[in-house]
Amino acid sequence: MRQYVLLIAFSFVTSYLLTPVVRSFGARFVSSQKLRDRDQHSNPIVKFGGLAMIGALLAGLWVASRLEFFDAIFRNNSPIMGIVFALVVIVVLGIADDLYDLKWYVKFIGQLGIGAIIAQSGIVIKALPVGTWSIDSPVMQYLVTIGLIVLTMNAINFSDGLDGLAAGLTAIGAATFFLYSYVLATHVSAADYANLAALLCAILLGACLGFLPHNFNPANIFMGETGVLALGLILSVSTVVVTGDVQGLEAYRFRNVPAYMPMALPLVIIFFPALDLLLSVIRRLSKRRSPFAPDSMHIHHRMLAQGHSVRKSVLLLYLWALLVAAGVVLIAFIPLQVMIPLFALLLIGAGLLTWWPLVSKRYASLTERLRHR
């Protein structure tokens, strides 16, 4: 665990220190940015913060390659090189989009290309941890892997609407998935439990936490397209890698962990971004618009409309993400008879905090009407 803690700390410091450098570099491009109707800030802000996080991710991988504990991971460097190459492509695609606002289909083609790079490097989904369901066709392995990567990228992208929201949600997801991957790795091999998924989640967690102080409301820098694509990439690649670990367990599985955990947990981590993505696509198609056309009807926009401040909206979404993700993991360690009522109480509390402005407004309106009768 000490090696992982070191990586988290290193990527945190690197991201934290690189972000002001990137902000100074990007300041020269701010004057050309135009505010959009859905933007929540009144002045243009540097959108290249993702470069600092990518720098922290690459630096974290370099440090890990120098640690003896991770030798097994870097012995076959094809997957690592695939990740590095994909991050380089993300830098090019992301900067181009932030500067020139690329068409949605150009970005989509770029995302498919990024997914293909990962699949070509050997990181593919070969089995789903449900019974003995395996994916034997190489073509299907590629398609499912690319689909998951593109889905996660867009889910994270759709959550990037308020200061600190995408980075915070990803940090929660990375922390949760890191703990799961780490424990799983110790069961796969007690002698050598260096694990690529845990490694990626550790440096991703540090990179997000280091960026958050600069990005939390009031933000002085945004992560931009480079950031959301990089976060989605690392989170989805971690998911793909873990399915291979579960396949390696064969007969032995976690006694208290559902067999479907590696498939369910990533979906839980991006539950709200993915739900937002689904609702957005349905909403736009119903209006005969492109599913990629931007609007201001996302979940976080609705919370602002209810009366929450930007900070409170973000913190509430953090709370929901933490409850859902932690609930799925803790079910492996806490008896159901304790977990279910505890989780129910926490959900009720989170619900009251979330919808209280709306409830209080309706209560005040009802009271006012009764008073005038």
mmCIF file of C-alpha atoms in Angstrom, residues 143 244 269 311 362:
data_model
loop_
_atom_site.group_PDB
_atom_site.id
_atom_site.type_symbol
_atom_site.label_atom_id
_atom_site.label_comp_id
_atom_site.label_asym_id
_atom_site.label_seq_id
_atom_site.Cartn_x
_atom_site.Cartn_y
_atom_site.Cartn_z
ATOM 1 C CA LEU A 143 -16.044 -3.215 -30.059
ATOM 2 C CA GLY A 244 -9.121 -9.641 -16.528
ATOM 3 C CA ILE A 269 -19.171 5.546 -10.286
ATOM 4 C CA ARG A 311 -20.943 25.112 -4.367
ATOM 5 C CA ARG A 362 -43.890 24.843 -2.193
#
